[in-house]
Short mmCIF file of C-alpha atoms in Angstrom, two decimals:
data_model
loop_
_atom_site.label_atom_id
_atom_site.label_comp_id
_atom_site.label_asym_id
_atom_site.label_seq_id
_atom_site.Cartn_x
_atom_site.Cartn_y
_atom_site.Cartn_z
CA UNK A 411 -12.68 -18.45 -18.71
CA UNK A 412 -12.47 -14.44 -19.40
CA UNK A 413 -14.10 -11.56 -17.81
CA UNK A 414 -13.51 -8.08 -19.41
CA UNK A 415 -14.62 -5.06 -17.55
CA UNK A 416 -14.24 -1.68 -16.90
CA UNK A 417 -12.94 0.02 -13.52
CA UNK A 418 -13.31 3.70 -12.67
CA UNK A 419 -12.74 6.04 -9.47
CA UNK A 420 -16.33 4.90 -8.54
CA UNK A 421 -15.23 1.15 -8.25
CA UNK A 422 -11.96 2.57 -6.23
CA UNK A 423 -14.17 4.33 -3.64
CA UNK A 424 -16.49 1.23 -3.34
CA UNK A 425 -13.66 -0.78 -2.50
CA UNK A 426 -12.29 1.86 0.22
CA UNK A 427 -15.41 1.95 1.87
CA UNK A 428 -16.02 -1.63 1.98
CA UNK A 429 -12.52 -2.01 3.36
CA UNK A 430 -13.12 0.71 6.06
CA UNK A 431 -16.54 -0.83 7.18
CA UNK A 432 -15.46 -4.34 7.32
CA UNK A 433 -11.80 -4.49 7.95
CA UNK A 434 -10.88 -5.37 11.73
CA UNK A 435 -7.34 -3.92 11.21
CA UNK A 436 -8.71 -0.47 10.12
CA UNK A 437 -11.50 -0.26 12.75
CA UNK A 438 -9.01 -1.25 15.34
CA UNK A 439 -6.59 1.59 14.02
CA UNK A 440 -9.43 4.10 13.95
CA UNK A 441 -10.48 3.25 17.40
CA UNK A 442 -6.79 3.97 18.72
CA UNK A 443 -6.46 7.13 16.85
CA UNK A 444 -9.98 8.56 17.82
CA UNK A 445 -9.31 7.45 21.64
CA UNK A 446 -5.55 9.00 21.44
CA UNK A 447 -7.24 12.05 19.95
CA UNK A 448 -9.95 13.00 22.37
CA UNK A 449 -7.70 12.19 25.38
CA UNK A 450 -5.04 14.65 23.97
CA UNK A 451 -8.03 17.10 23.68
CA UNK A 452 -9.49 16.25 27.12
CA UNK A 453 -5.84 17.07 28.64
CA UNK A 454 -5.60 20.36 26.50
CA UNK A 455 -8.97 21.71 27.05
CA UNK A 456 -8.77 20.77 30.81
CA UNK A 457 -5.04 22.39 31.27
CA UNK A 458 -6.79 25.41 29.51
CA UNK A 459 -9.60 25.97 31.76
CA UNK A 460 -8.63 24.47 35.10
CA UNK A 461 -7.17 27.28 36.63
CA UNK A 462 -10.32 28.92 38.28
CA UNK A 463 -12.66 25.69 38.79
CA UNK A 464 -11.59 22.05 38.65
CA UNK A 465 -15.29 20.75 38.23
CA UNK A 466 -15.58 23.28 34.88
CA UNK A 467 -12.20 22.21 33.61
CA UNK A 468 -13.47 18.31 33.90
CA UNK A 469 -16.74 19.17 32.31
CA UNK A 470 -14.94 21.51 29.31
CA UNK A 471 -12.52 18.75 28.85
CA UNK A 472 -15.21 15.77 28.36
CA UNK A 473 -17.17 18.01 26.25
CA UNK A 474 -14.00 18.72 23.79
CA UNK A 475 -13.19 15.02 24.19
CA UNK A 476 -16.62 13.73 23.19
CA UNK A 477 -16.82 16.38 20.13
CA UNK A 478 -13.31 15.32 19.11
CA UNK A 479 -14.49 11.58 18.74
CA UNK A 480 -17.90 12.48 17.35
CA UNK A 481 -15.93 14.55 14.48
CA UNK A 482 -12.85 12.65 13.73
CA UNK A 483 -14.41 9.28 12.62
CA UNK A 484 -16.57 11.12 9.57
CA UNK A 485 -13.91 13.83 8.94
CA UNK A 486 -11.08 11.17 8.46
CA UNK A 487 -13.14 9.29 6.32
CA UNK A 488 -14.07 12.45 4.28
CA UNK A 489 -10.24 13.13 3.91
CA UNK A 490 -9.39 9.49 2.85
CA UNK A 491 -12.31 9.74 0.32
CA UNK A 492 -10.87 13.31 -1.00
CA UNK A 493 -7.18 11.64 -1.14
CA UNK A 494 -8.53 8.56 -3.26
CA UNK A 495 -10.43 10.79 -5.43
CA UNK A 496 -7.40 12.95 -6.14
CA UNK A 497 -5.21 10.43 -6.55
CA UNK A 498 -7.43 8.24 -9.02
CA UNK A 499 -7.93 11.78 -11.16
CA UNK A 500 -4.89 13.72 -10.99
CA UNK A 501 -2.47 11.00 -10.24
CA UNK A 502 -0.95 8.19 -12.72
CA UNK A 503 -3.38 5.66 -11.69
CA UNK A 504 -3.23 3.61 -15.13
CA UNK A 505 -2.28 0.61 -13.14
CA UNK A 506 -5.40 0.34 -11.45
CA UNK A 507 -8.36 1.67 -13.38
CA UNK A 508 -9.47 1.40 -16.47
CA UNK A 509 -9.51 -1.41 -19.01
CA UNK A 510 -9.35 -4.75 -16.90
CA UNK A 511 -9.32 -8.55 -17.82
CA UNK A 512 -9.40 -11.64 -15.35
CA UNK A 513 -8.69 -14.91 -16.35
CA UNK A 514 -9.17 -18.15 -14.42
CA UNK A 515 -6.22 -20.53 -14.98
CA UNK A 516 -5.99 -24.31 -13.38
CA UNK A 517 -3.10 -22.83 -11.23
CA UNK A 518 -4.11 -19.24 -10.33
CA UNK A 519 -5.86 -15.96 -11.56
CA UNK A 520 -4.41 -13.43 -14.07
CA UNK A 521 -5.28 -9.65 -13.92
CA UNK A 522 -4.63 -7.84 -17.16
CA UNK A 523 -4.75 -4.10 -18.06
CA UNK A 524 -3.06 -2.54 -20.86
CA UNK A 525 0.08 -1.49 -18.75
CA UNK A 526 0.48 -4.74 -16.45
CA UNK A 527 -0.52 -8.31 -15.79
CA UNK A 528 -0.27 -10.26 -12.61
CA UNK A 529 -0.74 -13.99 -12.25
CA UNK A 530 -1.54 -15.13 -8.57
CA UNK A 531 -1.41 -18.54 -7.38
CA UNK A 532 -4.72 -19.77 -5.76
CA UNK A 533 -3.03 -19.35 -2.01
CA UNK A 534 -2.50 -15.72 -2.98
CA UNK A 535 -6.32 -15.06 -3.04
CA UNK A 536 -7.01 -14.40 0.32
CA UNK A 537 -10.82 -14.26 0.17
CA UNK A 538 -13.52 -13.17 -2.24
CA UNK A 539 -16.23 -10.74 -1.03
CA UNK A 540 -19.41 -9.65 -2.82
CA UNK A 541 -21.90 -6.85 -2.38
CA UNK A 542 -24.85 -5.93 -4.77
CA UNK A 543 -22.61 -3.87 -7.07
CA UNK A 544 -18.99 -5.26 -6.68
CA UNK A 545 -17.05 -8.39 -6.32
CA UNK A 546 -13.73 -8.03 -4.59
CA UNK A 547 -11.08 -10.60 -4.72
CA UNK A 548 -8.66 -9.74 -2.06
CA UNK A 549 -4.73 -10.63 -2.92
CA UNK A 550 -3.65 -8.79 -0.10
CA UNK A 551 -5.20 -6.82 3.39
CA UNK A 552 -5.97 -4.00 1.43
CA UNK A 553 -5.66 -5.10 -2.18
CA UNK A 554 -8.42 -6.39 -4.23
CA UNK A 555 -9.04 -7.15 -8.05
CA UNK A 556 -12.37 -5.52 -8.11
CA UNK A 557 -15.39 -6.65 -10.43
CA UNK A 558 -18.06 -3.90 -11.06
CA UNK A 559 -21.17 -6.08 -12.02
CA UNK A 560 -22.63 -3.25 -14.09
CA UNK A 561 -19.72 -2.70 -16.21
CA UNK A 562 -18.85 -6.10 -17.45
CA UNK A 563 -18.36 -6.14 -21.04
CA UNK A 564 -17.59 -9.75 -22.06
CA UNK A 565 -17.88 -12.90 -20.06
CA UNK A 566 -20.49 -14.41 -18.06
CA UNK A 567 -20.21 -13.30 -14.21
CA UNK A 568 -21.99 -16.25 -12.56
CA UNK A 569 -20.00 -18.81 -14.65
CA UNK A 570 -16.98 -16.96 -13.72
CA UNK A 571 -18.08 -16.92 -9.94
CA UNK A 572 -18.49 -20.65 -10.06
CA UNK A 573 -15.39 -21.47 -11.89
CA UNK A 574 -13.26 -19.30 -9.42
CA UNK A 575 -15.06 -21.25 -6.56
CA UNK A 576 -14.02 -24.34 -8.14
CA UNK A 577 -10.51 -23.68 -8.70
CA UNK A 578 -9.45 -21.99 -5.49
CA UNK A 579 -6.58 -24.14 -3.75
CA UNK A 580 -5.42 -22.35 -0.78
CA UNK A 581 -2.01 -24.07 -0.77
CA UNK A 582 -1.13 -23.99 -4.43
CA UNK A 583 2.26 -22.19 -5.40
CA UNK A 584 3.81 -21.62 -9.07
CA UNK A 585 7.13 -23.04 -10.19
CA UNK A 586 9.18 -20.16 -11.51
CA UNK A 587 8.57 -20.29 -15.13
CA UNK A 588 12.33 -19.62 -16.38
CA UNK A 589 13.02 -22.51 -14.44
CA UNK A 590 10.46 -24.87 -15.70
CA UNK A 591 11.47 -23.50 -19.10
CA UNK A 592 15.18 -24.24 -18.44
CA UNK A 593 14.43 -27.80 -17.11
CA UNK A 594 12.75 -28.63 -20.34
CA UNK A 595 15.49 -27.30 -22.65
CA UNK B 148 18.37 -11.13 -18.81
CA UNK B 149 17.46 -12.84 -15.59
CA UNK B 150 18.48 -11.91 -12.11
CA UNK B 151 17.51 -14.23 -8.97
CA UNK B 152 17.33 -12.89 -5.54
CA UNK B 153 16.25 -13.71 -2.20
CA UNK B 154 13.24 -11.42 -0.88
CA UNK B 155 13.03 -10.51 2.98
CA UNK B 156 11.17 -8.42 5.55
CA UNK B 157 14.15 -6.17 5.56
CA UNK B 158 14.03 -5.13 1.83
CA UNK B 159 10.25 -4.06 2.36
CA UNK B 160 11.59 -1.88 5.58
CA UNK B 161 14.58 -0.69 3.28
CA UNK B 162 11.85 0.50 0.69
CA UNK B 163 9.80 2.02 3.46
CA UNK B 164 12.66 3.84 4.97
CA UNK B 165 13.92 5.01 1.50
CA UNK B 166 10.52 6.28 0.26
CA UNK B 167 9.70 8.36 3.47
CA UNK B 168 12.90 10.04 3.24
CA UNK B 169 12.98 10.87 -0.28
CA UNK B 170 9.41 11.10 -1.41
CA UNK B 171 8.12 14.88 -1.52
CA UNK B 172 4.43 13.61 -0.34
CA UNK B 173 6.03 11.40 2.83
CA UNK B 174 8.29 14.25 3.60
CA UNK B 175 5.06 16.49 3.76
CA UNK B 176 3.60 14.20 6.10
CA UNK B 177 6.84 13.45 8.20
CA UNK B 178 6.84 17.07 8.63
CA UNK B 179 3.41 17.01 9.97
CA UNK B 180 4.30 14.54 12.26
CA UNK B 181 6.96 16.69 13.76
CA UNK B 182 5.49 20.08 13.84
CA UNK B 183 1.75 19.08 15.01
CA UNK B 184 3.10 17.03 18.01
CA UNK B 185 5.37 20.01 18.64
CA UNK B 186 2.73 22.67 18.75
CA UNK B 187 0.47 20.51 20.89
CA UNK B 188 3.38 19.85 23.35
CA UNK B 189 4.10 23.80 23.38
CA UNK B 190 0.36 24.33 24.27
CA UNK B 191 -0.15 21.86 26.75
CA UNK B 192 2.94 22.70 28.87
CA UNK B 193 2.49 26.59 28.44
CA UNK B 194 -1.22 26.65 29.50
CA UNK B 195 -0.76 24.38 32.60
CA UNK B 196 2.69 26.30 33.50
CA UNK B 197 1.49 29.64 32.87
CA UNK B 198 -0.31 30.50 36.12
CA UNK B 199 2.48 32.57 37.80
CA UNK B 200 5.24 33.41 35.12
CA UNK B 201 4.50 33.53 31.18
CA UNK B 202 8.30 33.75 30.26
CA UNK B 203 9.19 30.81 32.04
CA UNK B 204 5.72 28.94 30.70
CA UNK B 205 7.06 29.84 27.09
CA UNK B 206 10.75 28.69 27.95
CA UNK B 207 9.11 25.14 29.14
CA UNK B 208 6.76 25.07 26.43
CA UNK B 209 9.39 25.73 23.64
CA UNK B 210 11.68 23.02 25.39
CA UNK B 211 8.57 20.65 25.47
CA UNK B 212 7.97 21.20 21.86
CA UNK B 213 11.67 20.46 20.81
CA UNK B 214 11.64 17.23 22.40
CA UNK B 215 8.75 16.58 20.71
CA UNK B 216 10.06 17.90 17.29
CA UNK B 217 13.11 15.61 17.80
CA UNK B 218 11.61 12.47 19.17
CA UNK B 219 8.05 12.20 16.98
CA UNK B 220 9.63 11.27 13.38
CA UNK B 221 12.02 8.61 14.86
CA UNK B 222 9.33 7.23 16.75
CA UNK B 223 6.69 7.27 13.81
CA UNK B 224 9.41 5.75 11.67
CA UNK B 225 9.87 2.95 14.48
CA UNK B 226 6.04 2.53 14.78
CA UNK B 227 6.02 2.03 10.98
CA UNK B 228 8.58 -0.55 10.88
CA UNK B 229 6.96 -2.38 13.66
CA UNK B 230 3.73 -2.86 11.58
CA UNK B 231 5.66 -3.69 8.47
CA UNK B 232 7.33 -6.53 10.38
CA UNK B 233 4.14 -7.77 11.85
CA UNK B 234 2.07 -7.45 8.71
CA UNK B 235 4.56 -9.54 6.66
CA UNK B 236 5.27 -12.24 8.97
CA UNK B 237 2.15 -13.93 8.49
CA UNK B 238 -0.74 -14.20 6.08
CA UNK B 239 -0.79 -13.03 2.64
CA UNK B 240 2.10 -10.76 2.84
CA UNK B 241 4.42 -13.35 3.99
CA UNK B 242 3.77 -15.30 0.55
CA UNK B 243 5.51 -12.25 -1.04
CA UNK B 244 8.83 -12.75 0.52
CA UNK B 245 11.39 -15.49 -0.65
CA UNK B 246 12.89 -16.69 -3.73
CA UNK B 247 12.01 -13.73 -6.35
CA UNK B 248 13.34 -13.58 -10.27
CA UNK B 249 13.37 -10.51 -12.38
CA UNK B 250 13.74 -10.82 -16.10
CA UNK B 251 13.69 -8.19 -18.88
CA UNK B 252 11.49 -8.88 -21.85
CA UNK B 253 11.08 -6.59 -24.82
CA UNK B 254 7.75 -5.01 -23.75
CA UNK B 255 8.61 -4.91 -19.74
CA UNK B 256 10.03 -6.36 -17.11
CA UNK B 257 8.74 -9.65 -15.26
CA UNK B 258 9.08 -10.14 -11.57
CA UNK B 259 8.41 -14.03 -10.65
CA UNK B 260 7.86 -15.44 -6.89
CA UNK B 261 6.49 -18.66 -5.71
CA UNK B 262 2.91 -17.30 -5.41
CA UNK B 263 2.96 -14.81 -8.13
CA UNK B 264 4.26 -13.49 -11.48
CA UNK B 265 3.87 -9.76 -12.46
CA UNK B 266 4.71 -8.05 -15.98
CA UNK B 267 4.83 -4.44 -15.74
CA UNK B 268 4.97 -2.67 -19.03
CA UNK B 269 7.64 -0.11 -19.33
CA UNK B 270 5.15 2.62 -19.34
CA UNK B 271 4.00 1.73 -15.79
CA UNK B 272 7.95 1.84 -14.66
CA UNK B 273 8.05 5.57 -12.92
CA UNK B 274 11.43 5.56 -11.83
CA UNK B 275 14.51 3.64 -10.90
CA UNK B 276 16.47 4.75 -7.78
CA UNK B 277 19.25 3.06 -6.12
CA UNK B 278 21.37 3.15 -2.95
CA UNK B 279 24.33 1.10 -1.99
CA UNK B 280 22.16 -1.77 -1.18
CA UNK B 281 19.30 -1.59 -3.00
CA UNK B 282 17.62 -0.82 -6.45
CA UNK B 283 14.00 0.30 -6.18
CA UNK B 284 12.12 -0.07 -9.60
CA UNK B 285 9.07 1.96 -9.14
CA UNK B 286 5.92 0.69 -10.58
CA UNK B 287 3.46 3.16 -9.05
CA UNK B 288 4.10 6.26 -6.96
CA UNK B 289 4.40 4.40 -3.72
CA UNK B 290 5.25 1.13 -4.55
CA UNK B 291 8.46 -0.35 -5.81
CA UNK B 292 9.87 -3.70 -6.93
CA UNK B 293 12.92 -3.97 -4.63
CA UNK B 294 16.36 -5.80 -5.60
CA UNK B 295 18.52 -6.49 -2.78
CA UNK B 296 22.12 -6.14 -3.98
CA UNK B 297 23.86 -8.56 -1.57
CA UNK B 298 21.42 -11.36 -2.11
CA UNK B 299 21.49 -11.96 -5.46
CA UNK B 300 22.07 -15.35 -6.63
CA UNK B 301 22.20 -15.51 -10.23
CA UNK B 302 22.67 -13.21 -13.06
CA UNK B 303 25.04 -10.10 -13.25
CA UNK B 304 23.47 -6.95 -11.55
CA UNK B 305 25.46 -4.39 -13.54
CA UNK B 306 24.43 -5.93 -17.04
CA UNK B 307 21.16 -6.00 -15.95
CA UNK B 308 20.84 -2.40 -15.03
CA UNK B 309 22.53 -1.39 -18.18
CA UNK B 310 19.85 -3.49 -20.10
CA UNK B 311 17.10 -1.97 -18.07
CA UNK B 312 18.14 1.29 -19.11
CA UNK B 313 18.27 0.41 -22.76
CA UNK B 314 14.86 -1.11 -22.84
CA UNK B 315 13.08 1.62 -20.85
CA UNK B 316 10.11 3.08 -22.71
CA UNK B 317 7.80 5.12 -20.71
CA UNK B 318 5.11 4.84 -23.02
CA UNK B 319 4.78 1.46 -23.58
CA UNK B 320 2.16 -0.84 -23.05
CA UNK B 321 2.21 -4.62 -22.70
CA UNK B 322 2.47 -6.63 -26.20
CA UNK B 323 2.98 -10.35 -25.10
CA UNK B 324 0.63 -12.09 -22.61
CA UNK B 325 1.76 -14.37 -19.57
CA UNK B 326 0.57 -17.66 -19.98
#
């Protein structure tokens, strides 16, 4: 069962957004970063304005910390989005974007591009998540095969997804191919 | 030409250390981790001690900034290492480690492990860097296939590297599929 499609920057951004919105690890990291920055901002502003009036120092510190907490999250997301666009448009991103092909095999899933090919045992597929526009087959906490639903050029998406669910076997490993070959020689 | 070796968390940490010390982008980020905390430390100490004497407040600020500039980069590296150990000690990432096999074929290099098999065309390999203990075959700006020299169980490393050099063709796409 083969599915052919093309991925572009929008798909990379959609995955990034999905990851930021749903990953507990990312949310935890963001909370720590924002709390740390807000605390630092509080201490800095308090130290700057405490000389004459302690209450005014506390108030100014709290306002600064609150502003930092409010601004940092969207600012950071904007910067990460910009970095992703830059990486996809300026960098050598041929491994991730462009022509793709996914093939379901009995022992795993193969992802192909003109430059690389990866076969993963079902146990290496962490989870499969769907949005209205994309399917993300997670093969790591921050990595996924991205299927853009409206850019499928060949293959039936619904049949592919059914087959994917049927083959998923969380404990299946590969035997090293060259070893298989030498044992049959 | 095949090389078999065992891959451990140490290899991931070694690549991370190497990359953060040699990649121009990472060097810039690490410089930020040095100078931003230093500037903040200076501002914080200077503003909280300048009530009476600007001169001594500036000296105290400079001392604090120097300490922050010296301590922050190793602290960040330590924190990154800890994160790697945590990430690779469980779940999907743990499965990347263990028995590995690298094979050079006409149109690229095949990397095999218990749970994955990847074929990278020569056109995808950006660069190959070596230290006394490791070879890093970069398949992306920040991702490499790591060969630990001391844990090679089968195959000749020198012959493998010679063959790798002979086959390297930066523009070549894949021709034969994995089955």
